[in-house]
Amino acid sequence: MNRIFAFLQQRPYAFALLLCIVLLALNIIVSPSFANPTRWPAILGTFAPFALVGFASTPSVLSGGMDISVGPLTTFISVIFIAVLMPAGLGSWYFSVPILLILATIVGMINGILVAVVRLHPVVATVGMLFILIGLSQTIAPNPVQAADRWSAGLARTLGFIPGALLTIGAAALIWFLLRRTAFVSNLLATGDSDQSAFGSGVNVTAVRILAYGLGGLFAGIGGIALAALLQSSESALATTYALLGLAAVVLGGTSLLGGRGSMLGTLFGAFAIYLIQQLLTAGGVQSNLIQFAYGIVLVVGVLVSATLLSARQRGKVQ
Amino acid sequence: MEKRGQPLLQMAKIEKNFGATRALVEANIELFPGDVHTLLGENGSGKSTLVKILGGVHQPDSGKILLDGADLTLRSPRGASHYGIETVFQEVLTASHQSVLQNIWLGSDGIFRRRFKTATQRQQATEVLERLLGDAQLDVPAAELSLSARQAVSIARSLVRRPRVLILDEATAALDVQTRDRLFNEIRRLTAQGSAVLFISHRMDEVAEISDRVTVLRSGQTISTVTRETMTISGLIQDMTGSKVSPEESFKPPREPGKVVLQARDIQLAEQATKINVDIRAGEIIGLCGLEGHGQDLFIRRLSGFAGGPGSVSRLEVEQNNSATPVGRRNAAGLGVAYLPRERRGESLFEQMSIQENFVLPTMRQDKIGPFLSRKRMAARFREYIQSLSIKLGSPDDSITTLSGGNQQKVLLARWLATEPSVLLLNDPTRGVDISTKLEIYRTLQDLALQGTAIVVLSSEVDEIVQLTDRALVFRDKTVFAELAGKDLHQQSIVTAYFGQEMEVQYE
């Protein structure tokens, strides 16, 4: 038992992992069908947008900043996909996917330039971008538009034998995994940890920051495709729902808002915990407005628990 | 000294201004292959600016940098590194959550591309760290190392890149003695291979031990360059202070210190630092000085109650049977202890407020009529200080930002004088203040001392300490290294103490 505790203390995402296990068990108790493998593709399909918004928020936080606009960017991309590209005849995957991902990356990099070059405060830059994206989404598709091309539906259910959501989450995870094998993630963590040290040692801090926000944009783009796959219609009104969930997943996953410390795996657990809360409360027949209340409680309590009970190592170091 | 060939690196007529501050006026330095070249100077002499220009952090306004005789433009530390110029900066720079190995190779990769295999990295890092620290723990986070070991890691970061020019800006300050000795061996290895080292240290013993040449910088100008054979410590100190300015015009009228009003007992500014005991008397002006970061700043904040720590600061009140009350952040003002912080912006000024509002804040209570404030009374009180301190302003209702730095400082001084303090603590009060305003502030302080106020002034300017104070406490290594008063209080004695030397030679 002590060994398990020690293991958990060394993992910043320990609380999110424990929470996931507990919530998963509760979900199975409340609705036993949750454990039925035939439901898993659909479950993953509804989870994918959460996970990807969380992924999208992670690189900027690791770099010592913050991107609040990734949620609306996800909705914006799904709106562009369904309400612009499909009617224009560009809905097939080989046209739409590259266009959407490039667009999303550019939006992210604009945030990065505003922060790293123009030197706006990250909250100012990305809240500005948040409103711009919400406004654009609602202008482009004031009312929900149904998807004309249906190929993407498989991404939220199954493609052949595999759950389609594994492709979207998996694509983002693979990109991160590959980046970890390059010098980029080390440079990113060092920049977030101490930008002075990184700059003084010859890291191109400006480029690293811009790329971090760009990478967040790319993940948000994948999230937008996953969202369109799930809904099969453009729901610009969703923008506000996702706006802060990503950040909540990051924080719950044990990533430090000060930058330089955290992991994508933690964000995945954080996002899954949030998703499971939602599922549990919905299955238990709780009103939807109370779900947000529950998010808030879990987030605050979760961060407190991680910072006190589970971080003996950190405290020992200070003394 | 054998005949020298071409210098490896030259910095010629370097000039650099930060706003109105002239950091470097005309700095020249030549580094020869195989030399350890020391840069010496007091606070504000321009050492750090010169180093940061060579390290690529700042760009000079004019002047040339030549490497092997060819013009060089350095835009960033990365750019400097490209030419083999590596800097270990004064602040210990490590990314605390990253491992030692990652810290050592930080910045050597491209944004994506890894330049070295992990095995190569480990092997070279192990080699260098073993030579510097005696052992190499590569996988622990930097935060878990001692300060000295972290500094060694940031030195190792420069060494693994095999620099042609290595800049050590106060890099030995955080090192323990053994590590420093090992560093000196590394320096000798490096110079034996034809590299040059630019060395900055505030320890004269280190300078004497390692330097082949020494260049002295004063007020942003290169004053002299001497070789190992011709240098003497007294000569260097004279060059640093400027030899002509000797016991000069004094602002000190004769006065008798009164009773002890503030008593500091067993103040310890760092672990294992010697404890400090000081009695501060009514009517005397005490100076606090030292090279940056030797504890004087923390000491004055301890006196003010703004910082806590081991030891006690008590206010003794004659009127009340010499009762001793400990001074803390909350009761300092009530006990008649006023503190003027160092940073006007951020620590003192309310930039959104008017001049008068800035003045009136701690003493607003005096203007109360019933529950309301009388603006008339406020203005009347402020007018007195406008006159007595000759504050130059348009209207008291103008924004505080419309004033010059010197006049802002006078307003802040007025703010605390209005509380009629018995003890006035001033943290570098004339920083960024023009010379005539400076003299006016000196006069005001002298008058206050004559009226019985105890004044403690921290100053980074040696001249100020000499001209203004009755006795000076020189800080070194987080404790009082020397106390100078009367005839012993002059520029040379202060600077000698800065660098940890006893005053042996008598200067004429």
Coordinates of N, CA, C and O in Angstrom, one line a residue, chain A residues 152-284:
Chain A
S152 N -17.7 11.3 -41.9 CA -17.1 11.5 -40.6 C -17.8 10.8 -39.5 O -17.3 10.7 -38.4
A153 N -19.1 10.4 -39.7 CA -19.9 9.8 -38.6 C -19.1 8.6 -38.0 O -19.2 8.3 -36.8
G154 N -18.4 7.9 -38.9 CA -17.7 6.7 -38.4 C -16.6 7.1 -37.3 O -16.3 6.3 -36.5
L155 N -16.1 8.3 -37.4 CA -15.1 8.7 -36.4 C -15.7 8.8 -35.0 O -15.0 8.7 -34.0
A156 N -17.0 8.9 -34.9 CA -17.6 8.9 -33.6 C -18.2 7.5 -33.2 O -18.8 7.3 -32.1
R157 N -18.2 6.6 -34.2 CA -18.7 5.3 -33.9 C -17.6 4.3 -34.2 O -16.7 4.1 -33.4
T158 N -17.8 3.5 -35.3 CA -16.7 2.6 -35.7 C -16.3 2.7 -37.1 O -17.1 3.1 -38.0
L159 N -15.1 2.5 -37.4 CA -14.6 2.5 -38.7 C -14.0 1.1 -38.9 O -13.0 0.7 -38.4
G160 N -14.8 0.2 -39.6 CA -14.5 -1.2 -39.6 C -14.6 -1.7 -38.2 O -15.7 -1.6 -37.6
F161 N -13.5 -2.2 -37.7 CA -13.6 -2.9 -36.4 C -13.2 -1.9 -35.3 O -13.6 -2.1 -34.1
I162 N -12.4 -0.9 -35.6 CA -11.9 0.0 -34.6 C -12.9 1.1 -34.3 O -13.5 1.7 -35.2
P163 N -13.0 1.5 -33.0 CA -13.8 2.7 -32.6 C -13.1 3.9 -33.3 O -11.9 4.1 -33.2
G164 N -13.9 4.7 -34.0 CA -13.4 5.8 -34.8 C -12.7 6.8 -33.9 O -11.7 7.5 -34.3
A165 N -13.2 7.0 -32.7 CA -12.6 8.0 -31.8 C -11.1 7.7 -31.5 O -10.3 8.6 -31.2
L166 N -10.7 6.4 -31.6 CA -9.3 6.1 -31.3 C -8.4 6.7 -32.4 O -7.3 7.0 -32.1
L167 N -9.0 7.0 -33.6 CA -8.2 7.6 -34.6 C -8.0 9.1 -34.3 O -6.9 9.6 -34.5
T168 N -9.0 9.8 -33.8 CA -8.8 11.2 -33.6 C -7.9 11.4 -32.3 O -6.9 12.1 -32.4
I169 N -8.3 10.7 -31.2 CA -7.5 10.9 -30.0 C -6.1 10.3 -30.3 O -5.1 10.9 -29.9
G170 N -6.1 9.2 -31.0 CA -4.8 8.6 -31.3 C -3.9 9.4 -32.2 O -2.7 9.5 -32.0
A171 N -4.5 10.1 -33.2 CA -3.7 11.0 -34.0 C -3.0 12.1 -33.2 O -1.8 12.3 -33.3
A172 N -3.7 12.7 -32.3 CA -3.2 13.7 -31.4 C -2.1 13.1 -30.5 O -1.0 13.7 -30.4
A173 N -2.4 12.0 -29.9 CA -1.5 11.3 -29.0 C -0.2 10.9 -29.8 O 0.9 11.1 -29.3
L174 N -0.3 10.5 -31.0 CA 0.8 10.1 -31.8 C 1.7 11.3 -32.1 O 2.9 11.2 -32.0
I175 N 1.1 12.4 -32.5 CA 1.8 13.6 -32.8 C 2.7 14.0 -31.6 O 3.8 14.3 -31.6
W176 N 2.0 14.0 -30.4 CA 2.7 14.3 -29.2 C 3.9 13.4 -28.9 O 5.0 13.7 -28.5
F177 N 3.5 12.1 -29.1 CA 4.6 11.0 -28.8 C 5.8 11.2 -29.7 O 6.9 11.2 -29.2
L178 N 5.5 11.6 -31.0 CA 6.6 11.8 -31.9 C 7.4 13.0 -31.5 O 8.6 13.1 -31.5
L179 N 6.7 14.1 -31.1 CA 7.4 15.3 -30.7 C 8.2 15.1 -29.4 O 9.3 15.7 -29.3
R180 N 7.8 14.2 -28.6 CA 8.6 13.9 -27.4 C 9.9 13.3 -27.8 O 10.9 13.4 -27.0
R181 N 10.0 12.7 -28.9 CA 11.2 12.1 -29.4 C 12.2 13.1 -30.0 O 13.3 12.8 -30.2
T182 N 11.6 14.3 -30.4 CA 12.5 15.3 -30.9 C 12.9 16.2 -29.7 O 12.5 15.9 -28.5
A183 N 13.6 17.3 -29.9 CA 14.0 18.2 -28.8 C 12.9 19.1 -28.4 O 13.0 19.8 -27.4
F184 N 11.8 19.1 -29.2 CA 10.8 20.2 -29.0 C 10.2 20.2 -27.6 O 10.1 21.2 -27.0
V185 N 9.8 19.0 -27.1 CA 9.1 18.9 -25.8 C 10.0 19.4 -24.7 O 9.6 20.1 -23.8
S186 N 11.3 19.0 -24.8 CA 12.3 19.5 -23.8 C 12.4 21.0 -23.8 O 12.4 21.6 -22.8
N187 N 12.5 21.5 -25.1 CA 12.6 23.0 -25.2 C 11.3 23.6 -24.6 O 11.4 24.7 -24.0
L188 N 10.2 23.0 -24.9 CA 8.9 23.6 -24.4 C 8.8 23.6 -22.9 O 8.5 24.6 -22.3
L189 N 9.2 22.5 -22.3 CA 9.2 22.4 -20.8 C 10.2 23.3 -20.2 O 9.9 24.0 -19.2
A190 N 11.4 23.4 -20.8 CA 12.4 24.3 -20.3 C 11.9 25.8 -20.3 O 12.1 26.6 -19.4
T191 N 11.2 26.1 -21.5 CA 10.7 27.5 -21.6 C 9.7 27.8 -20.6 O 9.7 28.9 -20.0
G192 N 8.8 26.8 -20.3 CA 7.8 27.1 -19.3 C 8.3 27.1 -17.9 O 7.9 27.8 -17.0
D193 N 9.4 26.3 -17.7 CA 10.0 26.2 -16.4 C 10.7 27.5 -16.0 O 10.5 28.1 -14.9
S194 N 11.6 27.9 -16.9 CA 12.3 29.2 -16.6 C 12.7 29.8 -18.0 O 13.7 29.3 -18.6
D195 N 11.9 30.7 -18.5 CA 12.2 31.2 -19.8 C 13.6 31.9 -19.9 O 14.3 31.9 -20.9
Q196 N 14.0 32.5 -18.7 CA 15.3 33.2 -18.6 C 16.4 32.1 -18.9 O 17.3 32.4 -19.6
S197 N 16.3 31.0 -18.2 CA 17.3 30.0 -18.3 C 17.4 29.5 -19.8 O 18.4 29.3 -20.4
A198 N 16.1 29.2 -20.3 CA 16.1 28.7 -21.7 C 16.7 29.7 -22.6 O 17.5 29.3 -23.5
F199 N 16.3 31.0 -22.5 CA 16.8 32.0 -23.4 C 18.4 32.1 -23.3 O 19.1 32.1 -24.3
G200 N 18.8 32.2 -22.0 CA 20.2 32.3 -21.8 C 21.0 31.1 -22.3 O 22.2 31.3 -22.6
S201 N 20.4 30.0 -22.4 CA 21.1 28.8 -22.8 C 21.0 28.6 -24.3 O 21.5 27.7 -24.9
G202 N 20.3 29.5 -25.0 CA 20.3 29.5 -26.5 C 19.0 28.8 -27.0 O 19.0 28.5 -28.2
V203 N 18.0 28.6 -26.2 CA 16.7 28.1 -26.8 C 16.0 29.3 -27.5 O 16.0 30.4 -26.9
N204 N 15.5 29.0 -28.7 CA 14.7 30.1 -29.4 C 13.3 30.1 -28.7 O 12.4 29.5 -29.2
V205 N 13.2 30.9 -27.6 CA 12.1 30.9 -26.8 C 10.8 31.4 -27.6 O 9.7 30.8 -27.5
T206 N 11.0 32.4 -28.4 CA 9.9 32.9 -29.2 C 9.3 31.9 -30.1 O 8.1 31.7 -30.1
A207 N 10.2 31.2 -30.9 CA 9.7 30.2 -31.8 C 9.0 29.0 -31.0 O 7.9 28.5 -31.5
V208 N 9.6 28.6 -29.9 CA 9.0 27.5 -29.1 C 7.6 27.9 -28.7 O 6.6 27.1 -28.8
R209 N 7.4 29.2 -28.2 CA 6.1 29.6 -27.8 C 5.1 29.6 -28.9 O 4.0 29.1 -28.8
I210 N 5.5 30.2 -30.0 CA 4.5 30.2 -31.2 C 4.1 28.8 -31.6 O 2.9 28.5 -31.8
L211 N 5.1 27.9 -31.6 CA 4.8 26.5 -32.0 C 3.9 25.8 -31.0 O 3.1 25.0 -31.3
A212 N 4.1 26.2 -29.7 CA 3.2 25.6 -28.7 C 1.8 25.9 -28.9 O 0.9 25.1 -28.8
Y213 N 1.5 27.2 -29.2 CA 0.1 27.6 -29.4 C -0.4 27.0 -30.7 O -1.5 26.7 -30.8
G214 N 0.5 26.9 -31.7 CA 0.2 26.3 -33.0 C -0.2 24.9 -32.8 O -1.2 24.4 -33.4
L215 N 0.5 24.2 -32.0 CA 0.2 22.8 -31.7 C -1.1 22.6 -31.0 O -1.9 21.7 -31.3
G216 N -1.4 23.5 -30.1 CA -2.7 23.6 -29.4 C -3.8 23.7 -30.4 O -4.8 23.1 -30.4
G217 N -3.5 24.6 -31.4 CA -4.5 24.9 -32.5 C -4.7 23.6 -33.3 O -5.9 23.2 -33.6
L218 N -3.7 22.9 -33.6 CA -3.8 21.7 -34.4 C -4.6 20.6 -33.6 O -5.5 20.0 -34.2
F219 N -4.4 20.5 -32.3 CA -5.2 19.5 -31.5 C -6.6 20.0 -31.5 O -7.6 19.2 -31.6
A220 N -6.9 21.3 -31.4 CA -8.2 21.8 -31.4 C -8.9 21.5 -32.7 O -10.1 21.2 -32.8
G221 N -8.1 21.6 -33.8 CA -8.6 21.2 -35.1 C -9.1 19.8 -35.2 O -10.2 19.5 -35.7
I222 N -8.2 18.9 -34.7 CA -8.6 17.5 -34.6 C -9.9 17.3 -33.8 O -10.8 16.6 -34.1
G223 N -9.9 18.1 -32.7 CA -11.1 18.1 -31.8 C -12.4 18.6 -32.6 O -13.5 18.0 -32.4
G224 N -12.2 19.6 -33.4 CA -13.3 20.1 -34.2 C -13.9 19.0 -35.2 O -15.1 18.9 -35.3
I225 N -13.0 18.2 -35.8 CA -13.4 17.1 -36.6 C -14.2 16.1 -35.8 O -15.2 15.6 -36.2
A226 N -13.6 15.8 -34.6 CA -14.3 14.8 -33.7 C -15.7 15.3 -33.3 O -16.6 14.5 -33.2
L227 N -15.7 16.6 -33.1 CA -17.0 17.2 -32.7 C -18.1 17.1 -33.8 O -19.2 16.7 -33.6
A228 N -17.6 17.4 -35.0 CA -18.5 17.4 -36.2 C -18.9 15.9 -36.4 O -20.1 15.6 -36.7
A229 N -18.0 15.0 -36.2 CA -18.3 13.6 -36.4 C -19.4 13.1 -35.4 O -20.3 12.4 -35.8
L230 N -19.3 13.6 -34.2 CA -20.3 13.3 -33.2 C -21.7 13.9 -33.4 O -22.7 13.2 -33.3
L231 N -21.7 15.1 -33.8 CA -23.0 15.9 -33.8 C -23.6 15.8 -35.2 O -24.8 15.8 -35.3
Q232 N -22.8 15.6 -36.3 CA -23.3 15.7 -37.6 C -24.1 16.9 -38.0 O -25.0 16.9 -38.8
S233 N -23.8 18.0 -37.2 CA -24.5 19.2 -37.5 C -23.6 20.3 -36.9 O -22.8 20.0 -36.0
S234 N -23.8 21.5 -37.4 CA -22.9 22.6 -36.8 C -23.7 23.3 -35.7 O -24.8 23.8 -35.9
E235 N -23.1 23.2 -34.5 CA -23.8 23.8 -33.3 C -22.9 24.9 -32.8 O -22.1 24.7 -31.9
S236 N -23.0 26.1 -33.3 CA -22.2 27.2 -32.9 C -22.4 27.5 -31.4 O -21.5 28.1 -30.8
A237 N -23.6 27.2 -30.9 CA -23.9 27.6 -29.5 C -23.0 26.8 -28.5 O -22.9 27.2 -27.4
L238 N -22.4 25.7 -29.0 CA -21.6 24.9 -28.1 C -20.4 25.5 -27.6 O -19.8 25.1 -26.6
A239 N -19.9 26.6 -28.4 CA -18.6 27.2 -28.2 C -18.4 27.5 -26.7 O -17.3 27.2 -26.2
T240 N -19.3 28.1 -26.0 CA -19.1 28.5 -24.6 C -18.9 27.3 -23.7 O -18.2 27.4 -22.7
T241 N -19.6 26.2 -24.0 CA -19.5 25.0 -23.1 C -18.1 24.5 -23.0 O -17.6 24.2 -22.0
Y242 N -17.5 24.5 -24.2 CA -16.1 23.9 -24.2 C -15.0 24.8 -23.8 O -13.9 24.4 -23.6
A243 N -15.4 26.1 -23.7 CA -14.4 27.1 -23.5 C -13.4 26.8 -22.4 O -12.2 26.9 -22.6
L244 N -13.9 26.5 -21.3 CA -13.0 26.3 -20.1 C -12.8 24.9 -19.7 O -12.0 24.6 -18.8
L245 N -13.6 23.9 -20.3 CA -13.4 22.5 -19.9 C -12.0 22.0 -20.2 O -11.4 21.3 -19.4
G246 N -11.4 22.5 -21.3 CA -10.0 22.0 -21.6 C -9.1 22.4 -20.5 O -8.3 21.6 -20.0
L247 N -9.2 23.7 -20.0 CA -8.3 24.1 -19.0 C -8.5 23.3 -17.7 O -7.6 23.0 -17.0
A248 N -9.8 23.1 -17.4 CA -10.1 22.3 -16.2 C -9.5 20.9 -16.3 O -8.9 20.4 -15.3
A249 N -9.5 20.3 -17.5 CA -8.9 19.0 -17.7 C -7.4 19.0 -17.4 O -6.8 18.2 -16.7
V250 N -6.8 20.1 -17.9 CA -5.3 20.3 -17.8 C -5.0 20.4 -16.3 O -4.1 19.7 -15.8
V251 N -5.7 21.2 -15.6 CA -5.4 21.5 -14.2 C -5.6 20.2 -13.3 O -4.8 19.8 -12.5
L252 N -6.8 19.6 -13.6 CA -7.1 18.3 -12.9 C -6.1 17.3 -13.1 O -5.8 16.4 -12.3
G253 N -5.5 17.3 -14.3 CA -4.5 16.3 -14.7 C -3.1 16.6 -14.1 O -2.1 15.9 -14.4
G254 N -3.0 17.6 -13.2 CA -1.8 17.8 -12.5 C -0.8 18.7 -13.2 O 0.4 18.8 -12.7
T255 N -1.2 19.3 -14.3 CA -0.2 20.2 -15.0 C -0.2 21.5 -14.3 O -1.2 22.1 -13.9
S256 N 1.0 22.1 -14.0 CA 1.1 23.3 -13.3 C 0.8 24.5 -14.2 O 1.3 24.6 -15.3
L257 N -0.1 25.4 -13.7 CA -0.4 26.6 -14.5 C 0.8 27.5 -14.6 O 0.7 28.5 -15.4
L258 N 1.8 27.3 -13.8 CA 3.0 28.1 -13.9 C 3.9 27.7 -15.0 O 4.9 28.4 -15.4
G259 N 3.6 26.6 -15.6 CA 4.4 26.1 -16.8 C 5.5 25.2 -16.4 O 5.9 25.1 -15.3
G260 N 5.9 24.4 -17.4 CA 7.1 23.6 -17.2 C 7.0 22.3 -16.6 O 7.9 21.5 -16.5
R261 N 5.7 22.0 -16.1 CA 5.6 20.8 -15.4 C 4.2 20.2 -15.7 O 3.2 20.9 -15.5
G262 N 4.1 19.0 -16.2 CA 2.8 18.4 -16.5 C 3.0 17.4 -17.6 O 4.0 17.2 -18.1
S263 N 1.8 16.8 -18.0 CA 1.9 15.8 -19.0 C 0.6 15.7 -19.8 O -0.5 16.1 -19.3
M264 N 0.7 15.2 -21.0 CA -0.5 15.0 -21.8 C -1.3 13.9 -21.2 O -2.5 13.9 -21.3
L265 N -0.6 12.9 -20.6 CA -1.3 11.7 -20.0 C -2.2 12.2 -18.9 O -3.4 11.8 -18.8
G266 N -1.7 13.2 -18.1 CA -2.5 13.8 -17.0 C -3.7 14.4 -17.6 O -4.8 14.3 -17.0
T267 N -3.6 15.2 -18.7 CA -4.7 15.9 -19.3 C -5.8 14.8 -19.7 O -7.0 15.0 -19.5
L268 N -5.3 13.7 -20.3 CA -6.2 12.6 -20.7 C -7.0 12.1 -19.5 O -8.2 12.0 -19.6
F269 N -6.4 11.9 -18.4 CA -7.1 11.4 -17.2 C -8.0 12.5 -16.7 O -9.2 12.3 -16.3
G270 N -7.5 13.8 -16.7 CA -8.4 14.9 -16.3 C -9.6 15.0 -17.1 O -10.7 15.1 -16.6
A271 N -9.5 14.9 -18.4 CA -10.6 15.0 -19.3 C -11.6 13.9 -19.1 O -12.8 14.0 -19.1
F272 N -11.0 12.7 -18.9 CA -11.8 11.5 -18.7 C -12.6 11.6 -17.5 O -13.8 11.3 -17.4
A273 N -12.0 12.1 -16.4 CA -12.7 12.3 -15.1 C -13.9 13.3 -15.3 O -15.0 13.0 -14.9
I274 N -13.6 14.4 -16.0 CA -14.7 15.3 -16.2 C -15.9 14.7 -17.0 O -17.0 14.8 -16.7
Y275 N -15.5 13.9 -18.1 CA -16.4 13.2 -18.9 C -17.3 12.3 -18.1 O -18.5 12.2 -18.2
L276 N -16.6 11.5 -17.2 CA -17.3 10.5 -16.4 C -18.3 11.1 -15.4 O -19.3 10.6 -15.1
I277 N -17.9 12.3 -14.9 CA -18.8 13.0 -14.0 C -20.1 13.3 -14.7 O -21.2 13.1 -14.2
Q278 N -19.9 13.9 -15.9 CA -21.0 14.2 -16.7 C -21.9 13.0 -17.0 O -23.1 13.1 -16.8
Q279 N -21.3 11.9 -17.4 CA -22.1 10.7 -17.7 C -22.8 10.2 -16.5 O -24.0 9.9 -16.5
L280 N -22.1 10.2 -15.3 CA -22.7 9.7 -14.1 C -23.9 10.5 -13.7 O -25.0 10.0 -13.4
L281 N -23.7 11.8 -13.7 CA -24.8 12.7 -13.3 C -26.0 12.6 -14.3 O -27.2 12.6 -13.8
T282 N -25.7 12.5 -15.6 CA -26.8 12.4 -16.5 C -27.5 11.1 -16.3 O -28.8 11.1 -16.3
A283 N -26.8 10.0 -16.1 CA -27.4 8.7 -15.9 C -28.2 8.7 -14.6 O -29.2 8.0 -14.5
G284 N -27.7 9.4 -13.6 CA -28.4 9.5 -12.4 C -29.6 10.4 -12.4 O -30.3 10.7 -11.4

